[in-house]
Each structure stands twice: as C-alpha cells, then as structure tokens.
PDB file of C-alpha atoms and ligand atoms in Angstrom:
ATOM      1  CA  MET A 166     -21.517   0.186   9.443  1.00 93.00           C
ATOM      2  CA  ASP A 167     -22.253  -2.379   6.729  1.00 97.00           C
ATOM      3  CA  LEU A 168     -19.666  -1.678   4.026  1.00 98.00           C
ATOM      4  CA  GLY A 169     -21.880  -3.384   1.425  1.00 98.00           C
ATOM      5  CA  ILE A 170     -19.044  -5.396  -0.131  1.00 98.00           C
ATOM      6  CA  LYS A 171     -19.742  -8.873   1.286  1.00 98.00           C
ATOM      7  CA  GLY A 172     -19.078 -11.495  -1.392  1.00 98.00           C
ATOM      8  CA  LYS A 173     -16.850  -9.241  -3.480  1.00 98.00           C
ATOM      9  CA  ARG A 174     -13.371 -10.399  -4.475  1.00 98.00           C
ATOM     10  CA  ALA A 175     -10.150  -8.522  -3.812  1.00 99.00           C
ATOM     11  CA  LEU A 176      -6.524  -8.881  -4.806  1.00 99.00           C
ATOM     12  CA  VAL A 177      -4.288  -7.611  -2.011  1.00 99.00           C
ATOM     13  CA  CYS A 178      -0.623  -7.412  -3.012  1.00 98.00           C
ATOM     14  CA  ALA A 179       2.236  -7.622  -0.532  1.00 98.00           C
ATOM     15  CA  GLY A 180      -0.273  -8.569   2.124  1.00 98.00           C
ATOM     16  CA  SER A 181       1.277 -11.151   4.459  1.00 98.00           C
ATOM     17  CA  LYS A 182       2.425  -8.503   6.942  1.00 98.00           C
ATOM     18  CA  GLY A 183       2.143  -4.851   7.847  1.00 97.00           C
ATOM     19  CA  LEU A 184      -0.167  -2.443   6.072  1.00 98.00           C
ATOM     20  CA  GLY A 185      -1.100  -4.883   3.297  1.00 98.00           C
ATOM     21  CA  ARG A 186      -2.172  -7.404   5.910  1.00 98.00           C
ATOM     22  CA  GLY A 187      -4.151  -4.704   7.695  1.00 98.00           C
ATOM     23  CA  CYS A 188      -6.059  -4.056   4.467  1.00 99.00           C
ATOM     24  CA  ALA A 189      -6.601  -7.789   3.862  1.00 99.00           C
ATOM     25  CA  GLU A 190      -7.928  -8.301   7.397  1.00 98.00           C
ATOM     26  CA  ALA A 191     -10.342  -5.375   7.194  1.00 98.00           C
ATOM     27  CA  LEU A 192     -11.666  -6.429   3.788  1.00 99.00           C
ATOM     28  CA  ALA A 193     -12.104  -9.995   5.034  1.00 98.00           C
ATOM     29  CA  ALA A 194     -13.970  -8.678   8.079  1.00 98.00           C
ATOM     30  CA  ALA A 195     -16.369  -7.039   5.603  1.00 98.00           C
ATOM     31  CA  GLY A 196     -16.937 -10.420   3.929  1.00 98.00           C
ATOM     32  CA  VAL A 197     -14.618  -9.966   0.953  1.00 98.00           C
ATOM     33  CA  ASP A 198     -12.919 -13.065  -0.539  1.00 98.00           C
ATOM     34  CA  LEU A 199      -9.204 -12.555  -1.045  1.00 98.00           C
ATOM     35  CA  VAL A 200      -6.354 -13.342  -3.359  1.00 98.00           C
ATOM     36  CA  LEU A 201      -3.368 -12.640  -1.149  1.00 98.00           C
ATOM     37  CA  ASN A 202       0.202 -12.175  -2.317  1.00 98.00           C
ATOM     38  CA  ALA A 203       3.672 -11.874  -0.801  1.00 98.00           C
ATOM     39  CA  ARG A 204       7.052 -13.394  -1.651  1.00 98.00           C
ATOM     40  CA  GLY A 205       7.613 -15.522   1.436  1.00 98.00           C
ATOM     41  CA  ALA A 206       5.282 -18.541   1.404  1.00 98.00           C
ATOM     42  CA  GLU A 207       5.489 -19.292   5.119  1.00 98.00           C
ATOM     43  CA  ALA A 208       4.233 -15.943   6.413  1.00 98.00           C
ATOM     44  CA  LEU A 209       1.739 -15.769   3.555  1.00 98.00           C
ATOM     45  CA  GLU A 210       0.193 -19.142   4.432  1.00 98.00           C
ATOM     46  CA  ALA A 211       0.100 -18.274   8.138  1.00 98.00           C
ATOM     47  CA  THR A 212      -1.687 -14.980   7.428  1.00 98.00           C
ATOM     48  CA  ALA A 213      -4.120 -16.649   5.031  1.00 98.00           C
ATOM     49  CA  ALA A 214      -4.953 -19.323   7.620  1.00 98.00           C
ATOM     50  CA  ALA A 215      -5.509 -16.693  10.328  1.00 98.00           C
ATOM     51  CA  ILE A 216      -7.815 -14.673   8.062  1.00 98.00           C
ATOM     52  CA  ARG A 217      -9.821 -17.735   6.997  1.00 98.00           C
ATOM     53  CA  ALA A 218     -10.245 -18.761  10.626  1.00 98.00           C
ATOM     54  CA  ALA A 219     -11.233 -15.284  11.804  1.00 98.00           C
ATOM     55  CA  HIS A 220     -13.572 -14.285   8.996  1.00 98.00           C
ATOM     56  CA  GLY A 221     -14.665 -17.419   7.092  1.00 98.00           C
ATOM     57  CA  VAL A 222     -13.818 -15.941   3.691  1.00 98.00           C
ATOM     58  CA  THR A 223     -11.945 -17.651   0.854  1.00 98.00           C
ATOM     59  CA  VAL A 224      -8.251 -16.762   0.732  1.00 98.00           C
ATOM     60  CA  THR A 225      -6.212 -17.857  -2.284  1.00 98.00           C
ATOM     61  CA  THR A 226      -2.470 -17.392  -1.847  1.00 98.00           C
ATOM     62  CA  VAL A 227       0.160 -16.624  -4.478  1.00 98.00           C
ATOM     63  CA  ALA A 228       3.771 -16.534  -3.300  1.00 98.00           C
ATOM     64  CA  ALA A 229       5.499 -14.352  -5.886  1.00 98.00           C
ATOM     65  CA  ASP A 230       7.450 -11.125  -6.290  1.00 98.00           C
ATOM     66  CA  ILE A 231       4.812  -8.663  -7.452  1.00 98.00           C
ATOM     67  CA  THR A 232       7.485  -6.310  -8.826  1.00 98.00           C
ATOM     68  CA  THR A 233       8.561  -8.813 -11.507  1.00 98.00           C
ATOM     69  CA  GLU A 234       6.716  -9.521 -14.727  1.00 98.00           C
ATOM     70  CA  ALA A 235       6.668 -13.268 -14.011  1.00 98.00           C
ATOM     71  CA  GLY A 236       5.395 -12.699 -10.468  1.00 98.00           C
ATOM     72  CA  ARG A 237       2.615 -10.391 -11.644  1.00 98.00           C
ATOM     73  CA  ALA A 238       1.584 -12.876 -14.348  1.00 98.00           C
ATOM     74  CA  GLU A 239       1.253 -15.604 -11.723  1.00 98.00           C
ATOM     75  CA  VAL A 240      -0.759 -13.365  -9.393  1.00 98.00           C
ATOM     76  CA  LEU A 241      -3.031 -12.083 -12.153  1.00 98.00           C
ATOM     77  CA  LYS A 242      -3.687 -15.622 -13.410  1.00 98.00           C
ATOM     78  CA  ALA A 243      -4.779 -16.744  -9.946  1.00 97.00           C
ATOM     79  CA  ALA A 244      -6.796 -13.602  -9.359  1.00 98.00           C
ATOM     80  CA  GLY A 245      -8.863 -13.581 -12.558  1.00 96.00           C
ATOM     81  CA  ALA A 246     -11.485 -10.831 -12.401  1.00 96.00           C
ATOM     82  CA  VAL A 247     -11.557  -8.924  -9.116  1.00 98.00           C
ATOM     83  CA  ASP A 248     -13.767  -6.143  -7.787  1.00 98.00           C
ATOM     84  CA  ILE A 249     -11.099  -4.625  -5.553  1.00 99.00           C
ATOM     85  CA  LEU A 250      -7.353  -4.160  -6.058  1.00 99.00           C
ATOM     86  CA  VAL A 251      -4.960  -3.101  -3.299  1.00 99.00           C
ATOM     87  CA  THR A 252      -1.486  -2.426  -4.685  1.00 98.00           C
ATOM     88  CA  ASN A 253       1.521  -2.578  -2.405  1.00 98.00           C
ATOM     89  CA  ALA A 254       5.162  -3.651  -2.384  1.00 98.00           C
ATOM     90  CA  GLY A 255       8.186  -3.072  -0.215  1.00 94.00           C
ATOM     91  CA  GLY A 256       9.612   0.437  -0.287  1.00 92.00           C
ATOM     92  CA  PRO A 257      13.045   1.374  -1.691  1.00 93.00           C
ATOM     93  CA  PRO A 258      15.992   1.624   0.732  1.00 91.00           C
ATOM     94  CA  PRO A 259      17.012   4.941   2.295  1.00 90.00           C
ATOM     95  CA  GLY A 260      20.207   6.683   1.165  1.00 94.00           C
ATOM     96  CA  VAL A 261      21.814   9.855  -0.127  1.00 96.00           C
ATOM     97  CA  TRP A 262      21.086  11.531  -3.449  1.00 96.00           C
ATOM     98  CA  SER A 263      24.709  11.329  -4.595  1.00 97.00           C
ATOM     99  CA  ASP A 264      24.759   7.511  -4.305  1.00 95.00           C
ATOM    100  CA  TRP A 265      21.698   6.714  -6.402  1.00 97.00           C
ATOM    101  CA  THR A 266      22.381   5.300  -9.824  1.00 97.00           C
ATOM    102  CA  ARG A 267      20.128   4.897 -12.835  1.00 98.00           C
ATOM    103  CA  ASP A 268      19.675   1.242 -11.893  1.00 98.00           C
ATOM    104  CA  ASP A 269      18.502   2.225  -8.391  1.00 98.00           C
ATOM    105  CA  PHE A 270      15.889   4.522  -9.917  1.00 98.00           C
ATOM    106  CA  ILE A 271      14.748   1.882 -12.418  1.00 98.00           C
ATOM    107  CA  LYS A 272      14.319  -0.605  -9.557  1.00 97.00           C
ATOM    108  CA  ALA A 273      12.315   1.886  -7.480  1.00 98.00           C
ATOM    109  CA  LEU A 274      10.179   2.935 -10.451  1.00 98.00           C
ATOM    110  CA  ASP A 275       9.531  -0.707 -11.305  1.00 98.00           C
ATOM    111  CA  ALA A 276       8.461  -1.594  -7.766  1.00 98.00           C
ATOM    112  CA  ASN A 277       6.530   1.455  -6.650  1.00 98.00           C
ATOM    113  CA  MET A 278       5.248   3.041  -9.862  1.00 98.00           C
ATOM    114  CA  LEU A 279       5.222   0.672 -12.837  1.00 98.00           C
ATOM    115  CA  THR A 280       4.023  -2.374 -10.845  1.00 98.00           C
ATOM    116  CA  PRO A 281       0.821  -0.722  -9.581  1.00 98.00           C
ATOM    117  CA  ILE A 282       0.278   0.756 -13.034  1.00 98.00           C
ATOM    118  CA  ALA A 283       0.659  -2.693 -14.648  1.00 98.00           C
ATOM    119  CA  LEU A 284      -1.809  -4.185 -12.158  1.00 98.00           C
ATOM    120  CA  MET A 285      -4.342  -1.428 -12.844  1.00 98.00           C
ATOM    121  CA  THR A 286      -3.866  -1.816 -16.596  1.00 98.00           C
ATOM    122  CA  ALA A 287      -4.632  -5.533 -16.256  1.00 98.00           C
ATOM    123  CA  LEU A 288      -7.585  -5.291 -13.861  1.00 98.00           C
ATOM    124  CA  LEU A 289      -9.385  -2.032 -14.642  1.00 98.00           C
ATOM    125  CA  PRO A 290     -11.020  -3.395 -17.842  1.00 98.00           C
ATOM    126  CA  GLY A 291     -12.852  -6.106 -15.858  1.00 98.00           C
ATOM    127  CA  MET A 292     -14.039  -3.561 -13.276  1.00 98.00           C
ATOM    128  CA  ILE A 293     -15.216  -1.221 -16.025  1.00 98.00           C
ATOM    129  CA  GLU A 294     -17.097  -4.077 -17.671  1.00 98.00           C
ATOM    130  CA  ALA A 295     -18.752  -4.906 -14.335  1.00 98.00           C
ATOM    131  CA  GLY A 296     -19.599  -1.234 -13.803  1.00 98.00           C
ATOM    132  CA  TRP A 297     -18.059  -1.256 -10.315  1.00 98.00           C
ATOM    133  CA  GLY A 298     -14.544  -1.390  -8.932  1.00 99.00           C
ATOM    134  CA  ARG A 299     -12.192  -0.062  -6.288  1.00 99.00           C
ATOM    135  CA  VAL A 300      -8.432   0.458  -6.451  1.00 99.00           C
ATOM    136  CA  ILE A 301      -6.376   1.500  -3.456  1.00 99.00           C
ATOM    137  CA  ASN A 302      -2.676   2.167  -3.876  1.00 99.00           C
ATOM    138  CA  ILE A 303      -0.552   2.145  -0.743  1.00 98.00           C
ATOM    139  CA  THR A 304       1.927   4.967  -1.346  1.00 98.00           C
ATOM    140  CA  SER A 305       3.508   7.181   1.324  1.00 97.00           C
ATOM    141  CA  GLN A 306       3.356  10.394   3.284  1.00 95.00           C
ATOM    142  CA  SER A 307       6.477  11.261   1.262  1.00 94.00           C
ATOM    143  CA  VAL A 308       4.206  12.132  -1.664  1.00 95.00           C
ATOM    144  CA  LYS A 309       2.964  15.203   0.254  1.00 95.00           C
ATOM    145  CA  ALA A 310       6.109  16.007   2.203  1.00 94.00           C
ATOM    146  CA  PRO A 311       9.439  14.582   1.042  1.00 92.00           C
ATOM    147  CA  ILE A 312      11.489  12.381   3.343  1.00 92.00           C
ATOM    148  CA  ALA A 313      15.009  13.361   2.275  1.00 94.00           C
ATOM    149  CA  GLN A 314      16.681   9.985   2.726  1.00 93.00           C
ATOM    150  CA  LEU A 315      13.873   8.236   0.837  1.00 93.00           C
ATOM    151  CA  GLY A 316      14.522  10.019  -2.470  1.00 96.00           C
ATOM    152  CA  LEU A 317      13.979   6.862  -4.500  1.00 97.00           C
ATOM    153  CA  SER A 318      10.586   6.411  -2.867  1.00 96.00           C
ATOM    154  CA  ASN A 319       9.703  10.115  -3.210  1.00 96.00           C
ATOM    155  CA  ALA A 320      10.411   9.948  -6.939  1.00 96.00           C
ATOM    156  CA  ALA A 321       8.629   6.692  -7.763  1.00 97.00           C
ATOM    157  CA  ARG A 322       5.540   7.326  -5.663  1.00 98.00           C
ATOM    158  CA  THR A 323       5.089  10.844  -6.986  1.00 97.00           C
ATOM    159  CA  GLY A 324       5.110   9.387 -10.500  1.00 98.00           C
ATOM    160  CA  LEU A 325       2.366   6.949  -9.521  1.00 98.00           C
ATOM    161  CA  THR A 326       0.384   9.768  -7.933  1.00 98.00           C
ATOM    162  CA  GLY A 327       0.443  11.734 -11.183  1.00 98.00           C
ATOM    163  CA  TYR A 328      -0.758   8.698 -13.118  1.00 98.00           C
ATOM    164  CA  VAL A 329      -3.606   8.062 -10.671  1.00 98.00           C
ATOM    165  CA  ALA A 330      -4.713  11.698 -10.736  1.00 98.00           C
ATOM    166  CA  GLY A 331      -5.540  11.433 -14.436  1.00 98.00           C
ATOM    167  CA  THR A 332      -6.608   7.802 -14.679  1.00 98.00           C
ATOM    168  CA  ALA A 333      -9.030   8.037 -11.730  1.00 98.00           C
ATOM    169  CA  ARG A 334     -10.968  10.649 -13.705  1.00 98.00           C
ATOM    170  CA  GLN A 335     -11.015   8.452 -16.808  1.00 98.00           C
ATOM    171  CA  VAL A 336     -12.517   5.403 -15.066  1.00 98.00           C
ATOM    172  CA  ALA A 337     -14.858   7.175 -12.624  1.00 98.00           C
ATOM    173  CA  PRO A 338     -17.696   7.378 -15.201  1.00 98.00           C
ATOM    174  CA  GLN A 339     -17.761   3.559 -15.221  1.00 98.00           C
ATOM    175  CA  GLY A 340     -18.229   3.243 -11.457  1.00 98.00           C
ATOM    176  CA  VAL A 341     -14.572   2.545 -10.696  1.00 99.00           C
ATOM    177  CA  THR A 342     -12.707   4.602  -8.120  1.00 99.00           C
ATOM    178  CA  ILE A 343      -8.941   4.838  -7.659  1.00 99.00           C
ATOM    179  CA  ASN A 344      -7.509   6.435  -4.528  1.00 99.00           C
ATOM    180  CA  ASN A 345      -4.160   6.446  -2.764  1.00 98.00           C
ATOM    181  CA  LEU A 346      -3.574   5.884   0.939  1.00 98.00           C
ATOM    182  CA  LEU A 347      -0.502   7.714   2.244  1.00 98.00           C
ATOM    183  CA  PRO A 348       0.901   6.113   5.393  1.00 97.00           C
ATOM    184  CA  GLY A 349       2.952   8.077   7.853  1.00 96.00           C
ATOM    185  CA  ILE A 350       4.842   6.063  10.442  1.00 95.00           C
ATOM    186  CA  HIS A 351       3.026   2.813  11.237  1.00 96.00           C
ATOM    187  CA  ASP A 352       4.033   0.058  13.583  1.00 95.00           C
ATOM    188  CA  THR A 353       5.226  -2.555  11.071  1.00 94.00           C
ATOM    189  CA  ASP A 354       8.485  -4.345  10.191  1.00 90.00           C
ATOM    190  CA  ARG A 355       9.263  -1.501   7.798  1.00 84.00           C
ATOM    191  CA  ALA A 356       9.037   1.040  10.641  1.00 86.00           C
ATOM    192  CA  THR A 357      11.212  -1.145  12.858  1.00 88.00           C
ATOM    193  CA  ALA A 358      13.819  -1.302  10.071  1.00 86.00           C
ATOM    194  CA  LEU A 359      13.790   2.501   9.755  1.00 83.00           C
ATOM    195  CA  ASP A 360      14.053   2.783  13.580  1.00 88.00           C
ATOM    196  CA  ALA A 361      17.129   0.561  13.389  1.00 89.00           C
ATOM    197  CA  GLY A 362      18.682   2.989  10.893  1.00 85.00           C
ATOM    198  CA  VAL A 363      18.120   5.905  13.308  1.00 86.00           C
ATOM    199  CA  MET A 364      19.455   3.787  16.187  1.00 90.00           C
ATOM    200  CA  LYS A 365      22.683   3.074  14.276  1.00 89.00           C
ATOM    201  CA  ALA A 366      23.147   6.595  12.898  1.00 89.00           C
ATOM    202  CA  GLU A 367      22.598   8.277  16.264  1.00 90.00           C
ATOM    203  CA  GLY A 368      24.117   5.589  18.487  1.00 92.00           C
ATOM    204  CA  ILE A 369      20.933   5.270  20.596  1.00 93.00           C
ATOM    205  CA  SER A 370      18.759   2.377  21.762  1.00 92.00           C
ATOM    206  CA  ALA A 371      15.806   1.008  19.771  1.00 89.00           C
ATOM    207  CA  ASP A 372      13.374   2.396  22.367  1.00 91.00           C
ATOM    208  CA  GLU A 373      14.989   5.834  22.191  1.00 94.00           C
ATOM    209  CA  ALA A 374      14.910   5.815  18.374  1.00 92.00           C
ATOM    210  CA  ARG A 375      11.234   4.931  18.435  1.00 93.00           C
ATOM    211  CA  ALA A 376      10.442   7.521  21.109  1.00 94.00           C
ATOM    212  CA  ARG A 377      12.210  10.219  19.066  1.00 93.00           C
ATOM    213  CA  ARG A 378      10.271   9.349  15.925  1.00 92.00           C
ATOM    214  CA  ALA A 379       6.968   9.106  17.822  1.00 96.00           C
ATOM    215  CA  ALA A 380       7.622  12.562  19.297  1.00 97.00           C
ATOM    216  CA  THR A 381       7.554  14.035  15.753  1.00 95.00           C
ATOM    217  CA  ILE A 382       3.923  12.888  15.352  1.00 97.00           C
ATOM    218  CA  PRO A 383       1.159  15.044  16.864  1.00 98.00           C
ATOM    219  CA  ALA A 384      -0.697  11.834  17.862  1.00 98.00           C
ATOM    220  CA  ARG A 385       2.549  10.881  19.735  1.00 98.00           C
ATOM    221  CA  ARG A 386       2.434   7.277  18.583  1.00 97.00           C
ATOM    222  CA  TYR A 387       2.827   5.124  15.509  1.00 97.00           C
ATOM    223  CA  GLY A 388      -0.277   4.176  13.527  1.00 98.00           C
ATOM    224  CA  THR A 389      -1.508   0.586  13.503  1.00 98.00           C
ATOM    225  CA  ALA A 390      -2.090  -1.732  10.577  1.00 98.00           C
ATOM    226  CA  ALA A 391      -5.674  -2.228  11.802  1.00 98.00           C
ATOM    227  CA  GLU A 392      -6.399   1.520  11.603  1.00 98.00           C
ATOM    228  CA  PHE A 393      -4.856   1.627   8.152  1.00 98.00           C
ATOM    229  CA  GLY A 394      -6.880  -1.388   7.014  1.00 98.00           C
ATOM    230  CA  ALA A 395     -10.128   0.139   8.280  1.00 98.00           C
ATOM    231  CA  ALA A 396      -9.536   3.241   6.137  1.00 98.00           C
ATOM    232  CA  CYS A 397      -8.797   1.011   3.149  1.00 99.00           C
ATOM    233  CA  ALA A 398     -11.971  -1.034   3.651  1.00 99.00           C
ATOM    234  CA  PHE A 399     -14.070   2.115   3.889  1.00 98.00           C
ATOM    235  CA  LEU A 400     -12.614   3.440   0.618  1.00 99.00           C
ATOM    236  CA  CYS A 401     -13.505   0.073  -0.946  1.00 99.00           C
ATOM    237  CA  SER A 402     -17.043   0.235   0.390  1.00 98.00           C
ATOM    238  CA  VAL A 403     -20.272   1.115  -1.391  1.00 98.00           C
ATOM    239  CA  HIS A 404     -20.287   4.360   0.608  1.00 98.00           C
ATOM    240  CA  ALA A 405     -17.092   5.695  -0.969  1.00 98.00           C
ATOM    241  CA  GLY A 406     -18.155   5.897  -4.616  1.00 98.00           C
ATOM    242  CA  PHE A 407     -17.851   9.701  -4.657  1.00 98.00           C
ATOM    243  CA  ILE A 408     -14.239   9.681  -3.411  1.00 98.00           C
ATOM    244  CA  VAL A 409     -12.198   9.801  -6.608  1.00 98.00           C
ATOM    245  CA  GLY A 410      -8.479  10.308  -7.191  1.00 98.00           C
ATOM    246  CA  GLN A 411      -7.707  11.367  -3.625  1.00 98.00           C
ATOM    247  CA  ASN A 412      -4.489  11.115  -1.654  1.00 98.00           C
ATOM    248  CA  ILE A 413      -5.457  10.395   1.921  1.00 98.00           C
ATOM    249  CA  LEU A 414      -2.854  10.897   4.619  1.00 98.00           C
ATOM    250  CA  LEU A 415      -2.888   8.531   7.586  1.00 98.00           C
ATOM    251  CA  ASP A 416      -0.076  10.046   9.589  1.00 98.00           C
ATOM    252  CA  GLY A 417      -1.319  11.128  13.024  1.00 98.00           C
ATOM    253  CA  GLY A 418      -0.972  14.748  11.926  1.00 98.00           C
ATOM    254  CA  ALA A 419       2.738  14.453  11.102  1.00 97.00           C
ATOM    255  CA  THR A 420       2.553  16.312   7.795  1.00 97.00           C
ATOM    256  CA  ASN A 421       2.413  19.927   8.876  1.00 95.00           C
ATOM    257  CA  ALA A 422       0.171  21.348   6.169  1.00 92.00           C
ATOM    258  CA  THR A 423      -3.181  23.127   6.141  1.00 92.00           C
ATOM    259  CA  ILE A 424      -4.511  21.192   3.132  1.00 89.00           C
TER     260      ILE A 424
HETATM  261  P1  NAP B 755       6.223  -4.484   5.948  1.00 78.44           P
HETATM  262  O1  NAP B 755       5.659  -4.555   7.304  1.00 78.44           O
HETATM  263  O2  NAP B 755       7.690  -4.701   5.752  1.00 78.44           O
HETATM  264  O3  NAP B 755       5.399  -5.522   5.057  1.00 78.44           O
HETATM  265  C1  NAP B 755       5.675  -5.644   3.704  1.00 78.44           C
HETATM  266  C2  NAP B 755       4.797  -6.734   3.108  1.00 78.44           C
HETATM  267  O4  NAP B 755       4.972  -6.707   1.704  1.00 78.44           O
HETATM  268  C3  NAP B 755       5.159  -8.135   3.552  1.00 78.44           C
HETATM  269  O5  NAP B 755       4.011  -8.938   3.550  1.00 78.44           O
HETATM  270  C4  NAP B 755       6.127  -8.584   2.455  1.00 78.44           C
HETATM  271  O6  NAP B 755       6.211  -9.981   2.422  1.00 78.44           O
HETATM  272  C5  NAP B 755       5.450  -7.970   1.239  1.00 78.44           C
HETATM  273  N1  NAP B 755       6.336  -7.675   0.111  1.00 78.44           N
HETATM  274  C6  NAP B 755       7.414  -6.855   0.130  1.00 78.44           C
HETATM  275  N2  NAP B 755       7.954  -6.804  -1.104  1.00 78.44           N
HETATM  276  C7  NAP B 755       7.188  -7.580  -1.902  1.00 78.44           C
HETATM  277  C8  NAP B 755       7.247  -7.927  -3.272  1.00 78.44           C
HETATM  278  N3  NAP B 755       8.219  -7.459  -4.055  1.00 78.44           N
HETATM  279  N4  NAP B 755       6.287  -8.732  -3.776  1.00 78.44           N
HETATM  280  C9  NAP B 755       5.311  -9.221  -2.986  1.00 78.44           C
HETATM  281  N5  NAP B 755       5.208  -8.932  -1.677  1.00 78.44           N
HETATM  282  C10 NAP B 755       6.145  -8.127  -1.137  1.00 78.44           C
HETATM  283  O7  NAP B 755       5.951  -3.083   5.243  1.00 78.44           O
HETATM  284  P2  NAP B 755       4.775  -2.001   5.564  1.00 78.44           P
HETATM  285  O8  NAP B 755       5.215  -1.151   6.677  1.00 78.44           O
HETATM  286  O9  NAP B 755       3.487  -2.698   5.607  1.00 78.44           O
HETATM  287  O10 NAP B 755       4.883  -1.087   4.256  1.00 78.44           O
HETATM  288  C11 NAP B 755       4.082  -1.294   3.115  1.00 78.44           C
HETATM  289  C12 NAP B 755       4.382  -0.165   2.134  1.00 78.44           C
HETATM  290  O11 NAP B 755       4.044   1.082   2.755  1.00 78.44           O
HETATM  291  C13 NAP B 755       5.856  -0.061   1.743  1.00 78.44           C
HETATM  292  O12 NAP B 755       5.962   0.299   0.393  1.00 78.44           O
HETATM  293  C14 NAP B 755       6.381   1.037   2.631  1.00 78.44           C
HETATM  294  O13 NAP B 755       7.478   1.700   2.060  1.00 78.44           O
HETATM  295  C15 NAP B 755       5.164   1.954   2.701  1.00 78.44           C
HETATM  296  N6  NAP B 755       5.195   2.817   3.876  1.00 78.44           N
HETATM  297  C16 NAP B 755       5.220   2.285   5.108  1.00 78.44           C
HETATM  298  C17 NAP B 755       5.263   3.133   6.212  1.00 78.44           C
HETATM  299  C18 NAP B 755       5.319   2.596   7.620  1.00 78.44           C
HETATM  300  O14 NAP B 755       5.563   3.382   8.554  1.00 78.44           O
HETATM  301  N7  NAP B 755       5.086   1.335   7.870  1.00 78.44           N
HETATM  302  C19 NAP B 755       5.283   4.525   6.027  1.00 78.44           C
HETATM  303  C20 NAP B 755       5.250   5.030   4.734  1.00 78.44           C
HETATM  304  C21 NAP B 755       5.211   4.154   3.662  1.00 78.44           C
HETATM  305  P3  NAP B 755       7.514 -10.709   1.761  1.00 78.44           P
HETATM  306  O15 NAP B 755       8.719 -10.003   2.309  1.00 78.44           O
HETATM  307  O16 NAP B 755       7.399 -12.129   2.200  1.00 78.44           O
HETATM  308  O17 NAP B 755       7.372 -10.535   0.294  1.00 78.44           O
END
C-alpha cells in the first residue's frame, strides 16, 4: 500500500532503539525524511546511518535528552516545521506505591506527560497552518489495564491520554490527527530490563522469565519493533485521516477486555 507520505518530514523522539526506531524505520520506508533523537550519540548515529543506507531518506540527528527543556529546545530548533511527530521517551522505573515520592512523580510526569505535551504545543501550530499533520504518542498498555509495579507510568501516561482525548478533537478540523499507540510487551531493551527484574525477583533464568511473560500473551510471543513501526506509519498515512484521538493497543491480545 502506498502510504502517500513520501517527501514528508517527521520528528521521531527517542528513536535510536526499540519502538521509536521501529517507527523511524517504517516512516523512512514510506519515503519520509527524519529528524531523529536519542541521548546516546553513538547508537543514534549508527541507527541514522542504517536508515539512510536502507531507505535513501534524509536523517538529521539530535543527541539530547528530550525530557529536559534544553534538550527539547535543541531538538525543536533542528526539526523546524514537521508534518509528523512521534513522541517517545524512556519509561519510569518499576516499584511499590509506598516508595514513590513527589519528586518521582514530577520526574515521571515530566518525561511521559509534559514532554509530549510540550512537543505538541510547539509543533501543532505549524501542522495546523499547513492544513495537515500527524501526531503519534507512544504510551503503554498500562493506560487501559494498570501494571501495578509501574504506578509512575500508569499515572503519567493516563494524564497524557486525557490531554490527547480533548486536544485531538480541537485540531482535527484543521486536518491534524493525534493518536496514541499502546504497546504491550515488545522485544526491546526495555522488555529485557523488565525480564531481568522478574528473573531476580523469582530467582529464575532469563529464558524462563521471558517464557513466563510470553505465556501471559494470547499471541504467545513478544511483539516486534517492526510490527509496531508499521502500525505507526499507517496512522501517519494519508489513509488514516479519519482516525482521531484513539488509543490503539498493540499487545498480542494481552489486555483481556471486550472493548
Ligand atoms: P528501549 O528499547 O529502551 O529504547 C528507548 C529509546 O529511547 C532509545 O533509543 C533511547 O536512547 C531513547 N531514550 C530514552 N530516554 C530518552 C530521553 N530522555 N531522551 C531521548 N531519548 C531517550 O525502549 P522501548 O521498549 O522502545 O520503549 C519505548 C517506550 O515504550 C518507553 O516509554 C516504554 O516504557 C514504553 N513501553 C515499552 C514496552 C515494551 O515492551 N517494549 C511496553 C509498554 C510501554 P538513549 O538511551 O540513548 O537516549
């Protein structure tokens, strides 16, 4: 399917690895030029080089922490006007409700709620002026079904979801869509880190921890970054203009809900 977005320009945040990279790759495969961000320059440059070589698109890199004001300023300066924005950042650490302090919540809100909101605030006006735009926020399955030990994530991402629900309806008349992609367990460094937590807590091997988590998913496997990226690229396509303010689960059926 021709996604109809060849020649458009996208900012993909936190995109040197994992799900962000999956989105960057799929957009590049559709002919989209990229501004790609992550903190670590080495992995970022390696990913950018691989994408340029595979897809022949322009990839501008900005090594910066997207959750800081200075980092965002640097990224936004390099990005200029974009047609597509993919927001992403690392997720908050797991823990127990009784340990979380105000500072922990502020950090989580900053990273996973206020950062995507700041990026939308900066970039939506240009999309509205152009009469076309796409925003995809990478959130989490935890928005639909809480993951107890990820309370900081549950809280911050639910806040973002509420913001998107209203804002998506305010910008839709100008041809701009905002949607959230909700990953369940995907095969990335983040998933490996969570596997390691299970391994330690239960005193089992890495393979056993992974097998136990995979067994909780009806698809009986982890998702891939490529599958995730393909869904992102479709939502950014010309065909997805009627999909507004949705929260789309990519979880292999793990969230046991009818709707
Ligand atoms: P990942 O494999 O660890 O990749 C994270 C990417 O984000 C890397 O490129 C990393 O590069 C970059 N990054 C992290 N913090 C950043 C920051 N502050 N500023 C700029 N770049 C940053 O993680 P993932 O699995 O793709 O997860 C992406 C998001 O989806 C996370 O918020 C995660 O909580 C959420 N999620 C993931 C899963 C899953 O199963 N994978 C499930 C539910 C939700 P640098 O470290 O070099 O900055």
